[in-house]
């Protein structure tokens, strides 16, 4: 009973850990003019190593053996590091001309998202390649195709926005209006691809959580949370695409569900659910 209570408390702490860690380093954010960019990077790297090492060591207390799903879940858990790094920036992307004074800030944001995308790819590969995730082969193949499309969209989107400062500078050098740049750079085609990406991301997240719950690898809280937020993600993507980012007043919160960082947060929570509700016995059909 004591171990069960401790496991539950651990799960609750891990769910909010990205925010706690991000807030704790927020005062060093490079978006504050007086702060050093490299100081923030070093602090983030050190805290990432300490947090990841500590939690993985603690998990060994609960788990005496590891199989494919457990190892894959660790990669989802490691999403903690890029997520709290983004939270610690304590500022949204700077899309104004002022961005050109510190392009490294946005480069850091999208570098962290690149790391998150690679962790997602590692999780997907290990989960679907392993023998412990006992679902139909056809299901695995469909999931593999969806995961590949998601990863491809992530990389394309992050590269596109990583080069935003350079593209803005070139645009200005051509004597064009700054106000028109965003409409040109993030046009309807770009938004359509991102929207399809969000649909696939939320679809896979909901599907995975339901399957893993069916296989008794996670508790019921996770598929409930994933389904609620996943449906919100579908609504958000639809509204944003239809309105072309001209969201009706009072519904601005929908933007939160469209940012890629939120889908990584849901995947991180899935990792937490896996690592805090894992059975040693082999998963049945």
PDB file of C-alpha atoms in Angstrom, residues 92-247:
ATOM      1  CA  UNK A  92       6.300  33.416 -26.628  1.00  0.00           C
ATOM      2  CA  UNK A  93       8.171  33.468 -29.964  1.00  0.00           C
ATOM      3  CA  UNK A  94       9.229  36.998 -30.903  1.00  0.00           C
ATOM      4  CA  UNK A  95       7.937  37.528 -34.431  1.00  0.00           C
ATOM      5  CA  UNK A  96       8.668  41.255 -34.560  1.00  0.00           C
ATOM      6  CA  UNK A  97      11.608  42.949 -36.240  1.00  0.00           C
ATOM      7  CA  UNK A  98      13.261  43.019 -32.814  1.00  0.00           C
ATOM      8  CA  UNK A  99      13.887  39.309 -33.345  1.00  0.00           C
ATOM      9  CA  UNK A 100      16.806  40.225 -35.595  1.00  0.00           C
ATOM     10  CA  UNK A 101      18.695  41.604 -32.580  1.00  0.00           C
ATOM     11  CA  UNK A 102      18.706  38.175 -30.918  1.00  0.00           C
ATOM     12  CA  UNK A 103      17.966  35.430 -33.485  1.00  0.00           C
ATOM     13  CA  UNK A 104      19.681  32.905 -31.197  1.00  0.00           C
ATOM     14  CA  UNK A 105      16.640  32.984 -28.909  1.00  0.00           C
ATOM     15  CA  UNK A 106      14.339  31.553 -31.552  1.00  0.00           C
ATOM     16  CA  UNK A 107      17.064  29.196 -32.728  1.00  0.00           C
ATOM     17  CA  UNK A 108      17.243  27.807 -29.189  1.00  0.00           C
ATOM     18  CA  UNK A 109      13.474  27.354 -29.003  1.00  0.00           C
ATOM     19  CA  UNK A 110      13.386  25.323 -32.204  1.00  0.00           C
ATOM     20  CA  UNK A 111      16.548  23.415 -31.324  1.00  0.00           C
ATOM     21  CA  UNK A 112      14.749  22.198 -28.194  1.00  0.00           C
ATOM     22  CA  UNK A 113      11.789  21.184 -30.339  1.00  0.00           C
ATOM     23  CA  UNK A 114      14.174  19.301 -32.664  1.00  0.00           C
ATOM     24  CA  UNK A 115      15.407  17.334 -29.638  1.00  0.00           C
ATOM     25  CA  UNK A 116      11.794  16.577 -28.682  1.00  0.00           C
ATOM     26  CA  UNK A 117      11.055  15.327 -32.211  1.00  0.00           C
ATOM     27  CA  UNK A 118      14.057  12.977 -32.102  1.00  0.00           C
ATOM     28  CA  UNK A 119      12.921  11.592 -28.729  1.00  0.00           C
ATOM     29  CA  UNK A 120       9.462  10.981 -30.201  1.00  0.00           C
ATOM     30  CA  UNK A 121      11.045   9.154 -33.151  1.00  0.00           C
ATOM     31  CA  UNK A 122      13.118   6.962 -30.810  1.00  0.00           C
ATOM     32  CA  UNK A 123      10.022   6.114 -28.761  1.00  0.00           C
ATOM     33  CA  UNK A 124       7.994   5.216 -31.853  1.00  0.00           C
ATOM     34  CA  UNK A 125      10.740   3.030 -33.296  1.00  0.00           C
ATOM     35  CA  UNK A 126      11.389   1.119 -30.058  1.00  0.00           C
ATOM     36  CA  UNK A 127       7.709   0.630 -29.256  1.00  0.00           C
ATOM     37  CA  UNK A 128       6.666  -0.608 -32.695  1.00  0.00           C
ATOM     38  CA  UNK A 129       9.801  -2.665 -33.330  1.00  0.00           C
ATOM     39  CA  UNK A 130       9.694  -4.436 -29.972  1.00  0.00           C
ATOM     40  CA  UNK A 131       7.861  -7.636 -29.142  1.00  0.00           C
ATOM     41  CA  UNK A 132       6.173  -6.450 -25.947  1.00  0.00           C
ATOM     42  CA  UNK A 133       3.650  -4.184 -27.679  1.00  0.00           C
ATOM     43  CA  UNK A 134       1.333  -7.016 -28.660  1.00  0.00           C
ATOM     44  CA  UNK A 135      -1.084  -5.614 -31.195  1.00  0.00           C
ATOM     45  CA  UNK A 136      -1.900  -6.759 -34.730  1.00  0.00           C
ATOM     46  CA  UNK A 137       0.850  -6.334 -37.313  1.00  0.00           C
ATOM     47  CA  UNK A 138      -1.513  -4.264 -39.440  1.00  0.00           C
ATOM     48  CA  UNK A 139      -2.033  -1.899 -36.474  1.00  0.00           C
ATOM     49  CA  UNK A 140       1.714  -1.542 -36.040  1.00  0.00           C
ATOM     50  CA  UNK A 141       2.184  -0.756 -39.714  1.00  0.00           C
ATOM     51  CA  UNK A 142      -0.537   1.898 -39.685  1.00  0.00           C
ATOM     52  CA  UNK A 143       0.950   3.437 -36.538  1.00  0.00           C
ATOM     53  CA  UNK A 144       4.409   3.354 -38.103  1.00  0.00           C
ATOM     54  CA  UNK A 145       3.165   5.248 -41.156  1.00  0.00           C
ATOM     55  CA  UNK A 146       1.408   7.849 -38.997  1.00  0.00           C
ATOM     56  CA  UNK A 147       4.449   8.247 -36.727  1.00  0.00           C
ATOM     57  CA  UNK A 148       6.703   8.694 -39.776  1.00  0.00           C
ATOM     58  CA  UNK A 149       4.403  11.369 -41.194  1.00  0.00           C
ATOM     59  CA  UNK A 150       4.296  13.124 -37.814  1.00  0.00           C
ATOM     60  CA  UNK A 151       8.073  13.090 -37.463  1.00  0.00           C
ATOM     61  CA  UNK A 152       8.492  14.388 -41.014  1.00  0.00           C
ATOM     62  CA  UNK A 153       6.038  17.216 -40.357  1.00  0.00           C
ATOM     63  CA  UNK A 154       7.789  18.089 -37.099  1.00  0.00           C
ATOM     64  CA  UNK A 155      11.193  18.344 -38.794  1.00  0.00           C
ATOM     65  CA  UNK A 156       9.819  20.322 -41.736  1.00  0.00           C
ATOM     66  CA  UNK A 157       7.937  22.723 -39.451  1.00  0.00           C
ATOM     67  CA  UNK A 158      10.855  23.271 -37.080  1.00  0.00           C
ATOM     68  CA  UNK A 159      13.327  23.882 -39.914  1.00  0.00           C
ATOM     69  CA  UNK A 160      10.855  26.336 -41.452  1.00  0.00           C
ATOM     70  CA  UNK A 161      10.543  28.352 -38.233  1.00  0.00           C
ATOM     71  CA  UNK A 162      14.198  27.963 -37.233  1.00  0.00           C
ATOM     72  CA  UNK A 163      15.107  30.031 -40.303  1.00  0.00           C
ATOM     73  CA  UNK A 164      12.415  32.648 -39.616  1.00  0.00           C
ATOM     74  CA  UNK A 165      14.939  35.355 -38.520  1.00  0.00           C
ATOM     75  CA  UNK A 166      17.128  34.863 -41.582  1.00  0.00           C
ATOM     76  CA  UNK A 167      14.116  34.927 -43.899  1.00  0.00           C
ATOM     77  CA  UNK A 168      12.818  38.099 -42.219  1.00  0.00           C
ATOM     78  CA  UNK A 169      16.202  39.792 -42.608  1.00  0.00           C
ATOM     79  CA  UNK A 170      16.360  38.900 -46.298  1.00  0.00           C
ATOM     80  CA  UNK A 171      12.796  40.148 -46.769  1.00  0.00           C
ATOM     81  CA  UNK A 172      13.653  43.520 -45.191  1.00  0.00           C
ATOM     82  CA  UNK A 173      16.851  43.818 -47.237  1.00  0.00           C
ATOM     83  CA  UNK A 174      14.685  43.552 -50.346  1.00  0.00           C
ATOM     84  CA  UNK A 175      12.835  46.660 -49.179  1.00  0.00           C
ATOM     85  CA  UNK A 176       9.589  44.839 -48.486  1.00  0.00           C
ATOM     86  CA  UNK A 177       7.100  45.578 -45.697  1.00  0.00           C
ATOM     87  CA  UNK A 178       7.651  43.822 -42.361  1.00  0.00           C
ATOM     88  CA  UNK A 179       3.883  43.616 -41.830  1.00  0.00           C
ATOM     89  CA  UNK A 180       3.495  41.486 -44.961  1.00  0.00           C
ATOM     90  CA  UNK A 181       6.262  39.052 -44.081  1.00  0.00           C
ATOM     91  CA  UNK A 182       4.329  36.780 -41.720  1.00  0.00           C
ATOM     92  CA  UNK A 183       1.439  36.406 -44.183  1.00  0.00           C
ATOM     93  CA  UNK A 184       3.938  35.456 -46.883  1.00  0.00           C
ATOM     94  CA  UNK A 185       6.164  33.187 -44.785  1.00  0.00           C
ATOM     95  CA  UNK A 186       3.370  31.373 -42.938  1.00  0.00           C
ATOM     96  CA  UNK A 187       0.905  31.299 -45.810  1.00  0.00           C
ATOM     97  CA  UNK A 188      -2.200  29.144 -46.291  1.00  0.00           C
ATOM     98  CA  UNK A 189      -0.183  26.187 -47.598  1.00  0.00           C
ATOM     99  CA  UNK A 190       2.146  26.219 -44.596  1.00  0.00           C
ATOM    100  CA  UNK A 191      -0.843  26.401 -42.251  1.00  0.00           C
ATOM    101  CA  UNK A 192      -2.582  23.533 -44.046  1.00  0.00           C
ATOM    102  CA  UNK A 193       0.443  21.258 -43.591  1.00  0.00           C
ATOM    103  CA  UNK A 194       0.717  22.198 -39.909  1.00  0.00           C
ATOM    104  CA  UNK A 195      -2.998  21.531 -39.443  1.00  0.00           C
ATOM    105  CA  UNK A 196      -2.723  18.052 -40.966  1.00  0.00           C
ATOM    106  CA  UNK A 197       0.250  17.472 -38.681  1.00  0.00           C
ATOM    107  CA  UNK A 198      -1.810  18.365 -35.599  1.00  0.00           C
ATOM    108  CA  UNK A 199      -4.636  16.042 -36.675  1.00  0.00           C
ATOM    109  CA  UNK A 200      -2.185  13.149 -37.013  1.00  0.00           C
ATOM    110  CA  UNK A 201      -0.409  13.968 -33.747  1.00  0.00           C
ATOM    111  CA  UNK A 202      -3.570  14.056 -31.660  1.00  0.00           C
ATOM    112  CA  UNK A 203      -4.951  10.975 -33.426  1.00  0.00           C
ATOM    113  CA  UNK A 204      -1.857   8.939 -32.590  1.00  0.00           C
ATOM    114  CA  UNK A 205      -1.720  10.186 -28.996  1.00  0.00           C
ATOM    115  CA  UNK A 206      -5.342   9.208 -28.309  1.00  0.00           C
ATOM    116  CA  UNK A 207      -4.931   5.862 -30.090  1.00  0.00           C
ATOM    117  CA  UNK A 208      -1.749   4.988 -28.193  1.00  0.00           C
ATOM    118  CA  UNK A 209      -3.230   5.873 -24.816  1.00  0.00           C
ATOM    119  CA  UNK A 210      -6.330   3.742 -25.445  1.00  0.00           C
ATOM    120  CA  UNK A 211      -4.271   0.755 -26.634  1.00  0.00           C
ATOM    121  CA  UNK A 212      -1.837   0.969 -23.737  1.00  0.00           C
ATOM    122  CA  UNK A 213      -4.733   1.188 -21.286  1.00  0.00           C
ATOM    123  CA  UNK A 214      -6.323  -1.864 -22.930  1.00  0.00           C
ATOM    124  CA  UNK A 215      -3.000  -3.665 -22.464  1.00  0.00           C
ATOM    125  CA  UNK A 216      -3.042  -2.607 -18.778  1.00  0.00           C
ATOM    126  CA  UNK A 217       0.138  -0.576 -19.081  1.00  0.00           C
ATOM    127  CA  UNK A 218      -1.297   2.745 -17.905  1.00  0.00           C
ATOM    128  CA  UNK A 219      -4.029   3.872 -15.534  1.00  0.00           C
ATOM    129  CA  UNK A 220      -7.374   5.230 -16.662  1.00  0.00           C
ATOM    130  CA  UNK A 221      -6.459   8.875 -15.946  1.00  0.00           C
ATOM    131  CA  UNK A 222      -4.154   8.998 -18.941  1.00  0.00           C
ATOM    132  CA  UNK A 223      -6.551   8.002 -21.771  1.00  0.00           C
ATOM    133  CA  UNK A 224      -9.191  10.315 -20.245  1.00  0.00           C
ATOM    134  CA  UNK A 225      -6.781  13.262 -20.247  1.00  0.00           C
ATOM    135  CA  UNK A 226      -5.388  12.381 -23.680  1.00  0.00           C
ATOM    136  CA  UNK A 227      -8.861  12.077 -25.201  1.00  0.00           C
ATOM    137  CA  UNK A 228     -10.121  15.381 -23.741  1.00  0.00           C
ATOM    138  CA  UNK A 229      -7.054  17.350 -24.776  1.00  0.00           C
ATOM    139  CA  UNK A 230      -6.823  15.479 -28.080  1.00  0.00           C
ATOM    140  CA  UNK A 231     -10.371  16.497 -28.987  1.00  0.00           C
ATOM    141  CA  UNK A 232      -9.518  20.069 -27.994  1.00  0.00           C
ATOM    142  CA  UNK A 233      -6.541  19.787 -30.326  1.00  0.00           C
ATOM    143  CA  UNK A 234      -8.792  18.749 -33.224  1.00  0.00           C
ATOM    144  CA  UNK A 235     -11.091  21.705 -32.534  1.00  0.00           C
ATOM    145  CA  UNK A 236      -8.131  24.070 -32.246  1.00  0.00           C
ATOM    146  CA  UNK A 237      -6.554  22.944 -35.527  1.00  0.00           C
ATOM    147  CA  UNK A 238      -9.880  23.214 -37.360  1.00  0.00           C
ATOM    148  CA  UNK A 239     -10.724  26.696 -36.037  1.00  0.00           C
ATOM    149  CA  UNK A 240      -7.222  28.018 -36.691  1.00  0.00           C
ATOM    150  CA  UNK A 241      -7.190  26.699 -40.249  1.00  0.00           C
ATOM    151  CA  UNK A 242     -10.693  27.913 -41.094  1.00  0.00           C
ATOM    152  CA  UNK A 243     -10.056  31.379 -39.623  1.00  0.00           C
ATOM    153  CA  UNK A 244      -6.426  31.519 -40.870  1.00  0.00           C
ATOM    154  CA  UNK A 245      -5.311  32.445 -37.326  1.00  0.00           C
ATOM    155  CA  UNK A 246      -8.033  35.109 -37.031  1.00  0.00           C
ATOM    156  CA  UNK A 247      -9.475  33.391 -33.964  1.00  0.00           C
TER     157      UNK A 247
END
